[in-house]
Amino acid sequence: MVQACAVGQLTAMTVQTMTMDDIRDLAQQLRIDSIRCSTSAGSGHPTSSMSAADLMAVLLTRHFRYDWQHPKDPANDHLIFSKGHASPLLYSMFKAAGVVSDDELVNTYRRFGSTLEGHPTPLLPWVDVATGSLGQGLPDGVGVALAGRYLDDLPYRIWVLCGDSELAEGSVWEAFDKAVYYHLSNMTVIVDVNRLGQSGPTELGWDMDAYVARVGGFGCEPILIDGHDLGQIDEAMARAATSDRPAVILARTRKGRGFSEVEDREDWHGKPLPAEMAERAIVELGGERHVTVTGTRPQPGKPRQRPDGEVSLPRYEVGAKVATRLAFGQALAAVGARSRVVALDGEVGNSTHLEEFAKAHPERYFEMFIAEQQLIAAAVGLSVRGYVPFAGTFAAFFSRAFDFIRMSGISAANIRLCGSHAGVEIGADGPSQMGLEDLAMFRTVHGSTVLYPSDATSTASLVRAMADRTGVVYMRTTRGAYPVIYGPDEQFPIGGAKVVRSSNDDRVTLIGAGVTLHNCLAAADELAGRGIPARVVDLYSLCPIDTQTLLAAAAATGDRIVVVEDHYPAGGIGSAVLEAFSDAGHPVAIKHLAVRGLPGSGTPAELMRAAGISADEIVRAASETAGA
Amino acid sequence: MVQACAVGQLTAMTVQTMTMDDIRDLAQQLRIDSIRCSTSAGSGHPTSSMSAADLMAVLLTRHFRYDWQHPKDPANDHLIFSKGHASPLLYSMFKAAGVVSDDELVNTYRRFGSTLEGHPTPLLPWVDVATGSLGQGLPDGVGVALAGRYLDDLPYRIWVLCGDSELAEGSVWEAFDKAVYYHLSNMTVIVDVNRLGQSGPTELGWDMDAYVARVGGFGCEPILIDGHDLGQIDEAMARAATSDRPAVILARTRKGRGFSEVEDREDWHGKPLPAEMAERAIVELGGERHVTVTGTRPQPGKPRQRPDGEVSLPRYEVGAKVATRLAFGQALAAVGARSRVVALDGEVGNSTHLEEFAKAHPERYFEMFIAEQQLIAAAVGLSVRGYVPFAGTFAAFFSRAFDFIRMSGISAANIRLCGSHAGVEIGADGPSQMGLEDLAMFRTVHGSTVLYPSDATSTASLVRAMADRTGVVYMRTTRGAYPVIYGPDEQFPIGGAKVVRSSNDDRVTLIGAGVTLHNCLAAADELAGRGIPARVVDLYSLCPIDTQTLLAAAAATGDRIVVVEDHYPAGGIGSAVLEAFSDAGHPVAIKHLAVRGLPGSGTPAELMRAAGISADEIVRAASETAGA
């Protein structure tokens, strides 16, 4: 195993001239660099990198088709480190590819301000998605592979390196399932089965038969190899590329491979080698070297272009009763005239009305079935390829994918999500189906936009705006049909709010969004009859929020404000309003009507009344607030 | 299929006297009642109930050992409808068991105030956990089965009815994986493969071979049957009960079975039959009947009792540097003297320090590996059996299980969760590992408690309090070691806060929790030197929150308040404080220091400085706020 060959003087090699010995040397370099950068940083995962170094050396030199000088070349293959903690290995590959200098690798890894972060993020142009929360890179890869096969019509391949620990995540099996369903033979998964997790042996250890049975049982092609046998690796990658199924290379490896003091030893997860150990390791690995490799470039190719049509939004008559979820579907079908818009469904398209898009643009509609994590990940993967994905399910079920949504924020992915059936307003189905925390959840996401329109016109307008918005963009829609409030030419800028009703004598402001805006309007009617004129604000954009409109309403109504939301009290509309006032230095005590108990079944009216967010409750709260 | 036998007059049968014909009649009754209740309610899922009626009729009469009059009998079997939308079937079983009247079933199902909700919840004494978000009942069942096999030492069996659609959820595969790993042959899973999902055919349709390959590949025993052949069902359930592996009965069924107008037809998911169709269906199914069945009672048995020891909490010296995550582990090991306390790890026990419990009480420690959904579900299942589960992982990774946590709130499960490595304070690992939304997430959960102690003493005290607290109880701990602030006898009631520093001249209040409290204290030192005395509040209990202490601090410092949190700005500590002030009718504009950008890698100090939550930033903000 010890290789004392003097390759340190080598500087650049082309794939054509590389022998297996050269590749072996490169693998040692990857190990050495993984050790060097993590030891220098004082943290990181060298041993998890060393186990996969042979795999990546063969990939980089013989199978990965990538123009390192042009990472945006649409014909490039994609490489996703689902085991993001093996970032030393990934960055060492970047050094070997000549795009990161040795100095940058060794002296900036994991340092403040460096793009060589502890776990990869797309701040690096060769990284598609942020990883580090296990079991996400693979599902993201499924999304990229969907784009390749069904939209781009390009032969690029998606290579995903997984750890063995992460195969305990259900999301990995959602990904295998969808890879098979969608015949994603353009994706090759490489599992680094090094047997050791963070705190001890993995669940399955080196029971390779168990991995074969599971992966094969799901319909992928399992390819079992010794992950340190370069010939076997090479053959497996070649075979994977010609398989008609998604291939999964199950590589039996040894954690810390190549340094006898740590190889296959427990208690070396996530620990850099102390300096003197690192020195011994480098000697054992044959000494520091600095080979750079010019890999194989892809065949030139352009993604299939489809013509864009004219977006003609649906128009709704004021007063007509239209559910915002229906308007969402209809508007999205219209926005689908733009050829890069795609839609993904969590097998509830007939509820969310995403099916309207499916009818209009079936070739850009992906049914992800009841697998919300994969739903989000596929959207992320499609956004990597520059598509404009919209994904839909019930508002409640986005909570299933919160970790994926959180990571989308870190990836700076551009994804648009629509959650229907929010709040107690859904009625008889009961609390399991009620999104009562979605607004709070999405508000936390880095760079997110949170929208909650009240009528069909504003919904349609905002759907169009979502397509052009970057980051994680969420829209909440309502199950029931309520009157259209706005004329078809009204504008709804993201970050705005509408004063729906006002007079010079307003004594209280009612703030609602979605269904509660209608309750606020009904309450305002009742209050007017009682001689308490009320201003009504439609807070259709929760994040960003229209602080100016809030301040103006507060000023006009003596800081008497009622906020009504079909959501649990913490973190939702009430919090957003309070934060806005506080940030503006103008604190206001709101009367906050929200869902405070655990709802059950019932009619929407019964449940809204019980939760204290109906028009009657608003009237009572507003009267009290107005001192009437 | 049409059965016109006049069984309407039958009222009660014992299992011993029931023939297969009687069971067939019972199955028809279950179908008829599923139709009747959903038609009467005007919503619900009769067709999804009808496909599984034969399965449940055989189970109820021949295999389920349950004392219906004593649902708390610890020897009872457990039945979990993972396909919670088949609630009409479940409630029809309750009627057949004689515990729900026909009137209640037909006239209250899905109505306001009824416990017969759209999806089952434990408001009903025969229901263990709330279901309705697919793919959760099975993982919950794994938790119950863990209790049966490893803690109670009782032979009760866990029966889980799954739909086929939900097998697309990764969480189902986490559950199969853990069922095999823990040899849970005391659990039988029944999959109702009726081929039709909500919006069309399921992914695998009736490809039973694919199901067998997947389930078998994971190591369960797949048992393939015709789900309408009572003999096959009976045999399969008997075989499952003697298997040495978790058995999965894969029952090929027809949605809407028994009524020719809907059987195996699309577009009948989640739709009640219109009244006239229901009438025809009932005729075709042989007419309304009201059989009650006295099922098999369990063999009497008591859970194994273990002696409780004395809880002797660790004591820490003021000023010693101890990470709260370590204090958590040490305190939990101490609280483990109580024999019903159990711990569950997401394969990071050496980071969360849950391993301290593992060392002390290995027989009550369950390694769930990297599968956070199953981690939470196992805790829920253990709480069903009256255990006191604590589950731990990184704060960020609880977001992976948010839907499970949300449903735990609906189940009113008593689970205690600890998230370590929160915020930018973790340093070099980068944002994927930083919990920056956990406080907001947990604050939304119905009935939740959210704790965030700053030192080892308060951590230990609160860990003890967590054991006695109901609902979802979350504690956030910190990676780094910071000085112990409190003497070992200080009390930390949940819902309290501590004024750590105060004088009569305080000009500003600094509110922190966890690591930011230490930053606040350092800032207060600096501010004191500048002649700006500052009050410092340790907001260790975020939910419930100590409004009185907040009001007193505001009053003492002229409403000049700085809130500092190592968390994204929305929904966290700042929001909780603003909500408290608003609810108290005393609005305050806080100076809110939180993590507003996307952090990268770096040292804790660098990252806290960059996020604007370091002592220096606090000094600046406080000086500004105090007008100095």
XYZ file of C-alpha atoms in Angstrom, chain A residues 43-45 110-114 116-119 121 130-136 165-174 176-178 180-181 196-204 210 213-214 216-219 267 345 347-352 355 367-373 394 396-404 406-407 409-412 428-438 440-441 443-446 567-572 574-575 578-583 585-592 596-603 606-607 610, chain B residues 43-45 110-114 116-119 121 130-136 165-174 176-178 180-181 196-204 210 213-214 216-219 267 345 347-352 355 367-373 394 396-404 406-407 409-412 428-438 440-441 443-446 567-572 574-575 578-583 585-592 596-603 606-607 610:
266
model
C -11.527 20.137 11.468
C -13.135 18.132 8.702
C -13.507 14.568 7.545
C -13.153 25.845 6.376
C -11.836 29.346 7.064
C -13.976 32.422 7.391
C -14.709 33.994 4.020
C -13.569 31.000 1.990
C -14.251 26.037 0.472
C -16.747 25.587 3.287
C -17.054 22.677 5.646
C -19.735 21.239 3.401
C -22.268 24.950 -1.417
C -25.488 22.471 -0.996
C -25.096 19.162 0.759
C -24.208 18.189 4.287
C -27.633 17.181 5.470
C -27.399 13.556 4.450
C -29.693 11.946 1.934
C -30.319 15.106 -0.076
C -24.735 5.936 6.629
C -27.072 8.078 4.609
C -28.795 5.067 3.111
C -30.697 4.966 6.405
C -32.478 8.149 5.306
C -35.827 7.436 3.726
C -35.229 10.183 1.206
C -32.580 8.016 -0.448
C -35.222 5.404 -1.147
C -37.614 8.016 -2.452
C -34.131 5.335 -5.974
C -37.839 4.827 -6.431
C -38.219 7.878 -8.648
C -36.466 3.809 -11.522
C -39.930 5.167 -12.219
C -18.219 3.199 9.797
C -20.585 6.016 10.668
C -20.101 8.924 13.005
C -20.443 7.153 16.300
C -19.717 3.564 15.358
C -20.403 0.899 12.741
C -23.259 1.569 10.362
C -26.450 -0.396 10.503
C -25.492 -2.785 7.723
C -28.131 -6.538 2.022
C -30.969 -6.794 -2.204
C -32.338 -3.376 -1.274
C -31.914 -4.276 -6.628
C -35.287 -4.705 -4.978
C -36.057 -1.115 -5.814
C -35.262 -1.792 -9.460
C -13.416 6.967 16.458
C -46.937 17.279 -8.006
C -49.962 13.218 -6.053
C -52.597 15.724 -5.051
C -52.753 17.671 -8.294
C -56.514 17.428 -8.351
C -56.615 19.173 -4.971
C -53.906 21.762 -5.481
C -53.488 19.417 -12.731
C -45.735 13.365 -10.846
C -43.612 12.690 -7.773
C -46.336 10.771 -5.913
C -46.515 10.895 -2.116
C -42.858 11.746 -1.566
C -42.550 15.347 -0.526
C -38.823 15.256 0.106
C -51.064 20.474 0.771
C -49.252 20.831 5.807
C -47.176 18.358 3.875
C -44.382 20.751 3.043
C -43.418 20.225 6.661
C -42.362 16.746 5.519
C -39.667 18.377 3.454
C -38.575 21.192 5.723
C -34.965 20.041 5.812
C -34.948 20.047 2.022
C -33.979 24.735 4.463
C -31.156 23.363 2.337
C -32.202 28.234 0.903
C -28.528 27.404 1.409
C -28.275 26.210 -2.182
C -29.836 29.498 -3.301
C -63.834 18.064 8.005
C -60.512 16.415 7.221
C -59.145 17.464 10.591
C -55.811 18.733 11.877
C -53.494 16.282 10.137
C -54.389 17.931 6.832
C -54.364 21.541 8.079
C -51.314 23.610 7.364
C -51.132 25.676 10.534
C -47.379 26.245 10.678
C -46.420 26.649 7.039
C -43.832 30.350 10.095
C -41.787 27.594 8.521
C -40.578 32.698 6.859
C -37.501 31.182 8.489
C -35.964 30.036 5.215
C -33.004 32.096 4.073
C -52.461 29.615 11.472
C -51.015 28.790 14.840
C -50.115 31.955 16.768
C -46.317 31.670 16.761
C -44.279 32.859 13.840
C -47.060 33.594 11.368
C -49.086 38.235 13.720
C -45.369 37.792 14.315
C -45.058 42.745 15.093
C -41.564 42.324 13.686
C -42.281 44.926 11.006
C -43.543 47.462 13.499
C -40.665 46.791 15.854
C -38.078 47.025 13.083
C -39.237 51.594 15.638
C -42.979 51.996 15.996
C -44.163 49.260 18.353
C -47.821 48.334 18.331
C -49.767 45.934 20.501
C -51.937 43.965 18.154
C -55.090 42.119 18.965
C -54.044 38.753 17.623
C -54.722 28.577 19.563
C -56.352 25.242 20.339
C -56.059 21.949 18.545
C -58.788 21.934 15.917
C -60.859 18.897 15.001
C -63.301 18.218 12.211
C -66.249 20.402 11.331
C -67.402 22.815 8.679
C -67.669 26.075 12.630
C -63.933 25.650 12.832
C -64.211 27.864 17.277
C -66.999 13.725 2.911
C -64.537 10.974 3.622
C -62.943 7.982 1.961
C -66.508 14.294 10.692
C -68.896 16.632 12.525
C -67.819 19.461 14.743
C -67.182 18.315 18.284
C -67.097 14.611 17.448
C -64.767 10.569 15.076
C -62.631 13.014 13.130
C -61.781 12.898 9.465
C -58.529 11.194 10.356
C -56.629 10.916 16.659
C -52.895 10.594 15.041
C -52.496 9.590 11.426
C -53.493 11.199 8.172
C -50.103 12.405 7.083
C -49.103 9.287 5.199
C -46.132 7.163 6.104
C -46.234 7.963 9.812
C -49.628 5.148 -2.050
C -47.807 5.796 1.175
C -45.079 3.317 0.304
C -43.681 6.151 -1.812
C -42.811 7.942 1.441
C -39.219 7.367 2.459
C -40.284 7.174 6.073
C -41.926 3.820 5.354
C -38.556 2.445 4.332
C -36.912 3.902 7.400
C -38.945 -1.351 7.502
C -35.229 -0.884 7.936
C -35.511 -0.376 11.678
C -35.572 -5.550 10.589
C -32.606 -4.135 12.472
C -55.373 3.708 -7.034
C -54.089 6.828 -5.341
C -55.726 10.202 -4.977
C -55.287 11.497 -8.471
C -54.789 8.308 -10.448
C -52.994 4.963 -10.431
C -50.196 4.564 -7.927
C -46.611 4.349 -8.995
C -46.440 0.564 -8.873
C -42.093 -5.095 -7.232
C -38.811 -7.397 -4.096
C -38.643 -4.139 -2.169
C -38.088 -8.626 0.891
C -34.983 -6.725 -0.136
C -35.217 -4.787 3.085
C -35.301 -8.035 5.039
C -61.889 9.402 -9.627
C -30.143 8.690 19.012
C -26.320 8.382 15.172
C -24.707 11.473 16.568
C -24.730 10.481 20.237
C -21.082 11.407 20.584
C -21.954 14.943 19.479
C -25.216 15.437 21.313
C -23.973 8.681 24.643
C -29.734 3.821 18.049
C -31.938 4.922 15.161
C -29.025 5.826 12.869
C -29.389 8.654 10.339
C -33.173 8.494 10.078
C -34.679 11.444 11.881
C -38.264 10.719 10.892
C -28.323 18.178 15.681
C -30.800 21.431 12.188
C -31.770 17.848 11.523
C -35.026 17.967 13.443
C -36.248 19.907 10.430
C -36.053 16.557 8.624
C -38.825 15.328 10.871
C -40.997 18.418 11.136
C -44.076 16.666 9.811
C -43.603 13.973 12.449
C -46.236 18.417 13.935
C -48.221 15.196 14.075
C -48.504 17.624 18.660
C -51.798 16.355 17.239
C -51.229 12.974 18.867
C -50.586 14.762 22.163
C -16.466 25.580 10.578
C -19.006 22.970 9.536
C -21.063 25.605 7.754
C -24.754 26.335 7.335
C -25.994 22.840 6.519
C -25.211 21.828 10.097
C -26.476 25.016 11.764
C -29.883 24.926 13.332
C -31.082 28.441 12.563
C -34.822 27.785 12.395
C -35.381 25.189 15.089
C -39.330 28.959 15.239
C -40.233 25.458 14.138
C -42.684 27.197 18.747
C -45.355 26.463 16.142
C -46.042 22.951 17.401
C -49.302 22.591 19.271
C -31.107 32.024 14.872
C -32.672 33.440 11.753
C -34.721 36.580 12.527
C -38.223 35.249 11.861
C -40.131 33.341 14.469
C -37.401 32.883 17.056
C -37.189 38.130 18.956
C -40.633 37.158 17.763
C -42.509 40.804 20.690
C -45.513 38.493 20.918
C -45.253 38.475 24.709
C -45.149 42.254 24.929
C -47.984 42.622 22.460
C -50.134 40.051 24.220
C -50.715 45.122 25.812
C -47.348 46.765 26.329
C -45.725 47.035 22.904
C -41.990 47.495 22.724
C -39.713 48.054 19.768
C -36.760 45.789 20.295
C -33.336 46.121 18.823
C -33.135 42.721 17.259
C -29.722 37.746 8.795
C -27.291 36.647 6.111
C -26.349 33.177 4.999
C -23.416 32.129 7.167
C -20.445 30.158 5.933
C -17.553 28.486 7.707
C -15.317 30.154 10.245
C -14.599 30.158 13.940
C -15.831 35.116 13.531
C -19.261 33.872 12.608
C -20.234 38.511 11.118
